[in-house]
Coordinates of C-alpha atoms in Angstrom, one line a residue:
Chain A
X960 CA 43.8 -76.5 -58.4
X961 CA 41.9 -73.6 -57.9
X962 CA 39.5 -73.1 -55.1
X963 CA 35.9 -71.1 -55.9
X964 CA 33.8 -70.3 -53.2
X965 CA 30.1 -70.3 -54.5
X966 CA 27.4 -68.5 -52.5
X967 CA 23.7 -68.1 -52.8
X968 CA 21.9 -70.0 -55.7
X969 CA 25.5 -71.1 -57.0
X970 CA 25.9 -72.8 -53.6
X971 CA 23.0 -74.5 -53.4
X972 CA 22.5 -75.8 -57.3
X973 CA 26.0 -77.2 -56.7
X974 CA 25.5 -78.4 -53.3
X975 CA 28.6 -77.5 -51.6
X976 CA 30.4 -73.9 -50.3
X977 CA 33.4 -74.9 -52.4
X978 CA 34.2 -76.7 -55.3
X979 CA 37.8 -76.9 -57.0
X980 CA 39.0 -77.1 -60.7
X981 CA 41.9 -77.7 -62.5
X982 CA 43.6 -74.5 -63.3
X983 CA 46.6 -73.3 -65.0
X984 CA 48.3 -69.6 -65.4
X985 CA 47.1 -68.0 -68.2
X986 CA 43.4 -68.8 -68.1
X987 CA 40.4 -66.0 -67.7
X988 CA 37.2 -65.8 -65.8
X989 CA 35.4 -66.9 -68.9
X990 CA 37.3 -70.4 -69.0
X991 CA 36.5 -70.4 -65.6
X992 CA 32.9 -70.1 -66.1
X993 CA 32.6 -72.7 -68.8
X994 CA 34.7 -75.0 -66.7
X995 CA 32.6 -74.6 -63.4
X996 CA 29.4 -75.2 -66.0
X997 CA 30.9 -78.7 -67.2
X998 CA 31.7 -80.1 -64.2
X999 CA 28.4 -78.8 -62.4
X1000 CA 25.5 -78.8 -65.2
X1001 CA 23.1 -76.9 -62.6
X1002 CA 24.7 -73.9 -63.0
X1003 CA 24.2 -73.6 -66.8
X1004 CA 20.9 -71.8 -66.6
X1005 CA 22.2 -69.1 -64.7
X1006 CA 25.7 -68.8 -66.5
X1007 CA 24.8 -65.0 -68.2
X1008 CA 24.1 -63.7 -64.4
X1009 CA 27.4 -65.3 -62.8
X1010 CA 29.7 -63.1 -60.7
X1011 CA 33.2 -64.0 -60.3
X1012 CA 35.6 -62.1 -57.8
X1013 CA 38.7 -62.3 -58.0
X1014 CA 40.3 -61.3 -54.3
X1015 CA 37.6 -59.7 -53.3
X1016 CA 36.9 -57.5 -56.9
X1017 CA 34.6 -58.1 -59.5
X1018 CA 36.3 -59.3 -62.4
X1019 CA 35.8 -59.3 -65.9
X1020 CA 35.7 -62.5 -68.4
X1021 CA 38.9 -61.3 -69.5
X1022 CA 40.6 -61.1 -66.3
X1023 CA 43.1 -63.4 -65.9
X1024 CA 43.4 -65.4 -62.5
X1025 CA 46.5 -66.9 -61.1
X1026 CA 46.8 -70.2 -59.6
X1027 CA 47.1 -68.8 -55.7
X1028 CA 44.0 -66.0 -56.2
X1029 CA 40.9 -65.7 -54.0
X1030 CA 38.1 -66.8 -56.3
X1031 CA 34.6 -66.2 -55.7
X1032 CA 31.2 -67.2 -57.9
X1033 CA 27.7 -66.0 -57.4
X1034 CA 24.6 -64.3 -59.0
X1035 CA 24.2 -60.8 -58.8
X1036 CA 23.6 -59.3 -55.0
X1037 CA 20.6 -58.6 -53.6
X1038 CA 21.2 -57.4 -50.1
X1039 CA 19.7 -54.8 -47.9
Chain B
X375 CA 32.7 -49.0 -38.7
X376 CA 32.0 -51.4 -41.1
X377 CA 30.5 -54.7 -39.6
X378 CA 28.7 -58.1 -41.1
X379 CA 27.2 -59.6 -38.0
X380 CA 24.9 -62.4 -37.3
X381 CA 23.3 -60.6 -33.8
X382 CA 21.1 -58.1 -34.1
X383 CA 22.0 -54.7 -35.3
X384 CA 22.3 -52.1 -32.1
X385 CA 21.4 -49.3 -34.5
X386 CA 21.8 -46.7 -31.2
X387 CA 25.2 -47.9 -30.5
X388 CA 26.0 -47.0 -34.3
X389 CA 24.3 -43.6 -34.2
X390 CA 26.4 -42.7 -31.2
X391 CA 29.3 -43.3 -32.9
X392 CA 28.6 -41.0 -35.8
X393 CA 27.6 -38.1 -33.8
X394 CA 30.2 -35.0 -33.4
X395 CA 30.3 -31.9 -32.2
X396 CA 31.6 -30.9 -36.1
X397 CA 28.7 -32.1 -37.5
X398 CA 24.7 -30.5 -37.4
X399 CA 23.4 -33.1 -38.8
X400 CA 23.1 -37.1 -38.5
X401 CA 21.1 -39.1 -40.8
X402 CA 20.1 -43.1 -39.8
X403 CA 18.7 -45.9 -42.8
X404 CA 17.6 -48.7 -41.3
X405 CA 16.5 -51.7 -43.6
X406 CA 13.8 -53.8 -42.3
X407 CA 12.4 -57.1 -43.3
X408 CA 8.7 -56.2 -44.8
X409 CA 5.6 -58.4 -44.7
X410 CA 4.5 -57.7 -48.5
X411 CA 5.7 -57.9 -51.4
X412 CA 3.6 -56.7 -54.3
X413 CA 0.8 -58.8 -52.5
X414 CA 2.7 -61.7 -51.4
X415 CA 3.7 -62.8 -47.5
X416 CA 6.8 -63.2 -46.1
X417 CA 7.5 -65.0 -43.1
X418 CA 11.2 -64.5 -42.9
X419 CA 14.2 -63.8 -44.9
X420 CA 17.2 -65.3 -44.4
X421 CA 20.6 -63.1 -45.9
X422 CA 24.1 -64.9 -47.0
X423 CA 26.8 -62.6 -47.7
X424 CA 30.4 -63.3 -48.4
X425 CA 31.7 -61.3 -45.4
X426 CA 35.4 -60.5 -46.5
X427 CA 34.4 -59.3 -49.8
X428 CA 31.4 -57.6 -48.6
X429 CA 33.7 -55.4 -46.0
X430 CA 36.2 -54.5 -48.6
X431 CA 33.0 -53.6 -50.8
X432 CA 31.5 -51.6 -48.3
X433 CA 35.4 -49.6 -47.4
X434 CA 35.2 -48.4 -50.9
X435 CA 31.5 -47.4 -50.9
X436 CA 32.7 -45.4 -47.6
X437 CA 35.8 -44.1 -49.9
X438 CA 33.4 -42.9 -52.9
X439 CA 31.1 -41.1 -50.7
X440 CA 33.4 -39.4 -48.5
X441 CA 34.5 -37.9 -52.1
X442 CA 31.8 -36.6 -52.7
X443 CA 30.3 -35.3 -49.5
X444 CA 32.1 -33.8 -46.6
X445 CA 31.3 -36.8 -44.5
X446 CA 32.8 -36.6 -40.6
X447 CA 31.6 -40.0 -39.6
X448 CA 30.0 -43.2 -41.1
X449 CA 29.1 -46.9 -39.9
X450 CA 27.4 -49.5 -41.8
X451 CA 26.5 -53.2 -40.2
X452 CA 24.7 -55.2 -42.4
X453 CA 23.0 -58.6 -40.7
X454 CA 23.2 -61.8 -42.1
X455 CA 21.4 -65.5 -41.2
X456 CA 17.8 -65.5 -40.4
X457 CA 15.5 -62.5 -40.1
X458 CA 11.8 -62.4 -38.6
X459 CA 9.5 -59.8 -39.9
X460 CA 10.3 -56.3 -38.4
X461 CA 13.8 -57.2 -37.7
X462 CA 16.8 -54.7 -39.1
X463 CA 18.7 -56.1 -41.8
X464 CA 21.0 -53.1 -42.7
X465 CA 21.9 -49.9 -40.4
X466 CA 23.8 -47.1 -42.2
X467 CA 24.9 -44.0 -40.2
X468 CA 26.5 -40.8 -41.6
X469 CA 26.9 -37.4 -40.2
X470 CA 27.8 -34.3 -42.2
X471 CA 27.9 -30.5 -41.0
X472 CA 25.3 -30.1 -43.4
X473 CA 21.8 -32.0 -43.3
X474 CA 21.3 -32.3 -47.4
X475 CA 24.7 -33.6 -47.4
X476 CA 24.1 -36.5 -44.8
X477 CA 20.8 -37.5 -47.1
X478 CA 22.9 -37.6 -50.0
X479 CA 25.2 -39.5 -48.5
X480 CA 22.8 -42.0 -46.7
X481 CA 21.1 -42.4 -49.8
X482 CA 23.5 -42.9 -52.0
X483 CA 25.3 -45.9 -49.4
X484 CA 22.1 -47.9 -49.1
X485 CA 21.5 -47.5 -53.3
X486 CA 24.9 -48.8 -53.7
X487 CA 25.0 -51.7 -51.5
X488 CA 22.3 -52.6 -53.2
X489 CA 24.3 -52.8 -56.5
X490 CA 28.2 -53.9 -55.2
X491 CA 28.2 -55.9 -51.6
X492 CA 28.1 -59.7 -52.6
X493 CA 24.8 -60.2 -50.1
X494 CA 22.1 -62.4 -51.1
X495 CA 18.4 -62.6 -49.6
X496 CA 16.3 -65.5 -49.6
X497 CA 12.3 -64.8 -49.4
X498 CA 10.4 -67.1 -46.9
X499 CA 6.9 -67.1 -48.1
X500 CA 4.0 -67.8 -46.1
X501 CA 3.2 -70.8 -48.4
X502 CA 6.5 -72.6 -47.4
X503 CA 8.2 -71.7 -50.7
X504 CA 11.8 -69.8 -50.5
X505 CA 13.0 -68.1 -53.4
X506 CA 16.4 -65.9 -54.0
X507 CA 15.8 -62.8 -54.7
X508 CA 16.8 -61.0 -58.0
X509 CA 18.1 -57.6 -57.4
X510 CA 14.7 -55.2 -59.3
Chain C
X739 CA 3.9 -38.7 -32.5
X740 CA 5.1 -34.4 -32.2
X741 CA 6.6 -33.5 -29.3
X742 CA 8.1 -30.0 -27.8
X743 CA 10.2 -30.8 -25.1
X744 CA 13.1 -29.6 -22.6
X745 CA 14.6 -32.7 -22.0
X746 CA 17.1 -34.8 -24.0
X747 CA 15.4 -36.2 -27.2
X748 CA 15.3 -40.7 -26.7
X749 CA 15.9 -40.7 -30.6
X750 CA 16.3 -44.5 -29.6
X751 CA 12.4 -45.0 -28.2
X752 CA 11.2 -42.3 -30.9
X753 CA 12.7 -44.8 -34.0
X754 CA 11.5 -48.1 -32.4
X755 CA 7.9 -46.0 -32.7
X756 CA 7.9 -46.0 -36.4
X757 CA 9.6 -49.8 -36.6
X758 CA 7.1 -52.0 -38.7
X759 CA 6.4 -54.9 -40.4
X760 CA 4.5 -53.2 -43.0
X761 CA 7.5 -50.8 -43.5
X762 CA 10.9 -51.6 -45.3
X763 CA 12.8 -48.5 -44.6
X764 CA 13.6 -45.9 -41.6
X765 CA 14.8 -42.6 -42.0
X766 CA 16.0 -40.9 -38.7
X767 CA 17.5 -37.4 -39.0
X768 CA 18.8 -35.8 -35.9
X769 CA 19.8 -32.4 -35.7
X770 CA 23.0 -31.6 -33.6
X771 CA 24.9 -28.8 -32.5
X772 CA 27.7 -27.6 -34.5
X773 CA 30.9 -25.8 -33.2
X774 CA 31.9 -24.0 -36.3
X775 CA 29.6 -22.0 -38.3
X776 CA 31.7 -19.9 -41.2
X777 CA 34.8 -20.1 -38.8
X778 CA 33.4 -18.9 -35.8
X779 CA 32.7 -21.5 -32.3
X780 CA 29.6 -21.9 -30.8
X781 CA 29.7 -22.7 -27.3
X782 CA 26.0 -23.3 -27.0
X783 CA 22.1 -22.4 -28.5
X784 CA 19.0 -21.6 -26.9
X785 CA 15.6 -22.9 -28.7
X786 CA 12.7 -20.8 -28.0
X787 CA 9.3 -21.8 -29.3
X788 CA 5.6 -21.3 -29.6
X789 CA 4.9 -24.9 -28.2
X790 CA 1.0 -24.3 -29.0
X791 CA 1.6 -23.5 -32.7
X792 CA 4.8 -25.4 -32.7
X793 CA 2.8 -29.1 -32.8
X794 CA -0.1 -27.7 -34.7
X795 CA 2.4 -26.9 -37.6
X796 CA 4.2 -29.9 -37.2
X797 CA 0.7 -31.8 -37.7
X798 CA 0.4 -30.0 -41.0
X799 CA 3.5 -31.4 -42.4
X800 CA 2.7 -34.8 -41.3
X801 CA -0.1 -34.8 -43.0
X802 CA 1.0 -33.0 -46.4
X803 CA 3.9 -35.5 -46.1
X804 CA 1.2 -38.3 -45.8
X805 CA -0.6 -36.8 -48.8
X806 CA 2.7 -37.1 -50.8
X807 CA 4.0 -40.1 -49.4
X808 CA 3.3 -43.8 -48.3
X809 CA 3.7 -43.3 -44.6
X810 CA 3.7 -45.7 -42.2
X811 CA 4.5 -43.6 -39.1
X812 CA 6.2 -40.5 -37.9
X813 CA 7.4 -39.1 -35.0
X814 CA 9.0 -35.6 -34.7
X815 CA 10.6 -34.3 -31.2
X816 CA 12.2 -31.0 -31.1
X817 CA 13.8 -30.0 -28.0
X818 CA 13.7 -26.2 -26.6
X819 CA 15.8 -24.5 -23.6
X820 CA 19.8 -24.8 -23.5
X821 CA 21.7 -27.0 -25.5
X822 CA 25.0 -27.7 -25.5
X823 CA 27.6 -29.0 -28.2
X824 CA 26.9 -32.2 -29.8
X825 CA 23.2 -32.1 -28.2
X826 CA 20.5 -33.1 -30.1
X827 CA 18.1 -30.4 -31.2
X828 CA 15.4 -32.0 -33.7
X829 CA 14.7 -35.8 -34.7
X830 CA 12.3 -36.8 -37.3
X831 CA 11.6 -40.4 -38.0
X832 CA 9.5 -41.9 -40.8
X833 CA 8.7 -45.4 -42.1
X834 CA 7.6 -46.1 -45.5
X835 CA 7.5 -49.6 -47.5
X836 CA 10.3 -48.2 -49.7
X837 CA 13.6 -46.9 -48.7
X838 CA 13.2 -44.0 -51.7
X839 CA 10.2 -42.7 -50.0
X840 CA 11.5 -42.8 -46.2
X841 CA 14.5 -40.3 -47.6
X842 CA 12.3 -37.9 -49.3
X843 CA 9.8 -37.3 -46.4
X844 CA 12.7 -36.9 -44.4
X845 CA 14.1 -34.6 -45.7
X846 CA 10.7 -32.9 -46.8
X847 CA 10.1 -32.9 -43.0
X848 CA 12.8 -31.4 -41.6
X849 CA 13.6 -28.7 -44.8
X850 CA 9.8 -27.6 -44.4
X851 CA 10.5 -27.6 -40.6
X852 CA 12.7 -25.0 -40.4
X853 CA 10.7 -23.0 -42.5
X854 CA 7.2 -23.2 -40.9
X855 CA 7.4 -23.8 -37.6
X856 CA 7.6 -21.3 -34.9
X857 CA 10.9 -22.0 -33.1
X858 CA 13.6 -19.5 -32.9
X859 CA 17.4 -20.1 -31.5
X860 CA 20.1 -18.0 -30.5
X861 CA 23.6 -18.5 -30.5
X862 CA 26.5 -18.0 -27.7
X863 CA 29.3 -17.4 -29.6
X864 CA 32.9 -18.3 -27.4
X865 CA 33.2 -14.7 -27.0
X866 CA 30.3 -14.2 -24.8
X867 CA 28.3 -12.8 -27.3
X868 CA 25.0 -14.0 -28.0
X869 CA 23.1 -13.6 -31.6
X870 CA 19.6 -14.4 -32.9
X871 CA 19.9 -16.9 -36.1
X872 CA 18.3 -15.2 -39.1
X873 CA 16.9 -17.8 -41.4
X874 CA 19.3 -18.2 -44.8
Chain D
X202 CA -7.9 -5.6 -25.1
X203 CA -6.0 -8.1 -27.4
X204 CA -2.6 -10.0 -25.7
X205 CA -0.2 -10.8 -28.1
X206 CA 2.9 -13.1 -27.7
X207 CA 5.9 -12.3 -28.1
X208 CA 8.6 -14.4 -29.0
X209 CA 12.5 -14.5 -29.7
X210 CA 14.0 -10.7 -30.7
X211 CA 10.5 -9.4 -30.5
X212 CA 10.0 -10.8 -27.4
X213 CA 13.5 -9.7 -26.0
X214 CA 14.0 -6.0 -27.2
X215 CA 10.1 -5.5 -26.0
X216 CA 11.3 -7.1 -22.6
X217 CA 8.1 -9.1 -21.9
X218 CA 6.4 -12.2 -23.2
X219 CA 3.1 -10.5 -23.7
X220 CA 1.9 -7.2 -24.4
X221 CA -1.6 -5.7 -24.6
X222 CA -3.0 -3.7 -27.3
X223 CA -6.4 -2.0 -26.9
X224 CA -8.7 -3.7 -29.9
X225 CA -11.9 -3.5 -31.7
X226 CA -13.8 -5.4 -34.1
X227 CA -12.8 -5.1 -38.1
X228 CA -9.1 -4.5 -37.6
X229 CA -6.5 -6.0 -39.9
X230 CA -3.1 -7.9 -38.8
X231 CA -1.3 -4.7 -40.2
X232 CA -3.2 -2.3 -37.8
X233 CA -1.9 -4.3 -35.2
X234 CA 1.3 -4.3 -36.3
X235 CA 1.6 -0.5 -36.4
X236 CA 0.1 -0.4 -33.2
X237 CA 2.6 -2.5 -31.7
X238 CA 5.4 -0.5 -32.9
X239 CA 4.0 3.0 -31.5
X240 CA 3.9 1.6 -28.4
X241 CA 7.2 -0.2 -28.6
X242 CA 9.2 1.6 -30.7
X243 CA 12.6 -1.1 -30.2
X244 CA 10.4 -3.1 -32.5
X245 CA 10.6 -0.4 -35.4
X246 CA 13.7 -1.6 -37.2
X247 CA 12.2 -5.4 -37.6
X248 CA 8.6 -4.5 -38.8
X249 CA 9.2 -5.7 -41.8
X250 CA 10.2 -8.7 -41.2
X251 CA 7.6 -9.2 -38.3
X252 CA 5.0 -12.3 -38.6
X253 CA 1.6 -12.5 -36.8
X254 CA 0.3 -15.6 -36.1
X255 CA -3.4 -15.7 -35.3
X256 CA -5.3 -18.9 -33.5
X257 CA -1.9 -21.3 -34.5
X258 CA -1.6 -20.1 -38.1
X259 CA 0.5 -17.2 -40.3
X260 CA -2.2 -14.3 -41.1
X261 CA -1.8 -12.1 -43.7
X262 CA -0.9 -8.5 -43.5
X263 CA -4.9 -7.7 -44.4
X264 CA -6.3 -10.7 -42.4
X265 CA -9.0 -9.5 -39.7
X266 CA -8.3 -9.5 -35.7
X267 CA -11.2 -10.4 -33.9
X268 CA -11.1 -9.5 -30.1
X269 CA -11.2 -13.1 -28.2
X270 CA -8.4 -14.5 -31.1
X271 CA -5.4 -16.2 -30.0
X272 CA -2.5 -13.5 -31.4
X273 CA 1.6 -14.0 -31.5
X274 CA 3.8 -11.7 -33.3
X275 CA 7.3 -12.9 -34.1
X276 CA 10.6 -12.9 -35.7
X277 CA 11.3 -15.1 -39.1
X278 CA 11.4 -19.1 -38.0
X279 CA 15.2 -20.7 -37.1
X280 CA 14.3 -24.2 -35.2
X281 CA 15.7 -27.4 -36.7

């Protein structure tokens, strides 16, 4: 399993800080994306703006993540 | 000193700590939470940030800049949770030997935190409504 | 609010004067006292000015700022007399609804500043020698 | 009689803050000047870079003098 923290709109569309999902080696941020989107429908509108960091990077859809990586999912920043 | 804090930001306390004898000049941005927006009224924002990220984020804006300016000291404390109007939201403090150098620099750390720091704002209008921001 | 004066500058008390709700951004610069200048060590400066003509300068660039600018508020403080290393020898504040603007008067202020207004300061090098600066 | 001010290097190699020139009606900043150099001749090598202020403003080297003005003369600015 794979842990994703969400925050921001990601967080509150799927209602909780963290959510998990089947994962295996070998899989990219992109099958990430589409799998976080079928198990939580809310987050399909916003799918082209999601974020995902991978230990604390920004990571591309082709980015592989391994099973014990940091994961994080969010729309783009707006801080300051 | 790069902080994410909940308490207010003690933006003296952080200009103290940038100021040297090496450097002539010191240059302080403060962010603060603004009543209008483009005729609309805020009552409050409220900031979420993913604070582990954010500080490795912010250690490599302070990497980037001190490449490209001559930077002695800097410290950045950004403020998360809920903000009233007026209150400080971001504090960025750089000094250089050289004045244009500590804009430069101060300037170009606020732009990108803007772009990189995994922050999010939430508006508070005066109508009751919240809305996330979307970076302009 | 311009200001000549002997005593330390409170940058602290002159920033919470340009604090508002209206106002997104702060830009403080401070101007300190350097050691090294082209490898030689300053022990010290001496500000002289024409206090009179001084503030009435200063209230020029405030307002060509202002004409150039959205500005909330600004203060400016210049101390004169002995200062020693690390001191504080100018701060200029400004408040503006966007951070972009806050930077430019800034540094419009304090680069027009040391072109206009009638202060003059001396060096004391660590040899015992002491030197009038020459504008560059 | 006008009083000048005197600051910085003027102020210093002339040895007092404020000098007295005798003065008439219709007399230009660079009359003054001159006449401040005849009678203190340590200010000779920075004429030319020498600035005259007149009520809180920069005058020009053919602005007139009147008698009850406020006058300064004075080095090249270096606050900040």
């Amino acid at each position: 399993m794979l842990h994703i923290k969400l925050f921001a709109k990601a967080r509150e569309v799927v209602g909780t800080p963290v959510v998990e999902i089947p994962w295996s080696e070998g899989q990219t941020v992109l099958q990430l994306k589409r799998a976080l989107v079928e198990k939580h429908p809310g987050l399909q509108p916003m799918i082209s703006r999601l974020l995902v960091a991978v230990n604390n990077d920004y990571a591309a859809d082709d980015s592989m993540i391994q099973p014990g990586d940091e994961v994080a999912c969010f729309p783009p920043v707006s801080g300051g | 000193m790069i902080e994410m804090t909940n308490a207010p930001i003690d933006y003296h306390a952080l200009t103290e700590s940038v100021r040297s004898s090496q450097s002539g000049a010191v240059v302080l941005f403060l962010g603060t939470v603004r009543e209008m927006t483009e005729g609309r009224r805020t009552v409050a924002l409220e900031y979420e940030g993913y604070p582990q990220m954010a500080e490795a984020k912010l250690a490599e804006l302070e990497s980037q800049a001190r490449s490209r300016w001559p930077i002695d000291q800097v410290g950045i404390i950004h403020r998360l949770g809920h903000l009233e109007l007026g209150d400080i939201s971001v504090a960025i403090a750089v000094s250089c030997p050289h004045r244009k150098q500590a804009f430069e620099a101060g300037q170009f750390l606020i732009d990108e935190l803007k772009v990189s720091v995994p922050i999010w704002k939430r508006e508070i209008w005066d109508d009751g409504t919240t809305e996330w921001v979307h970076p302009s």
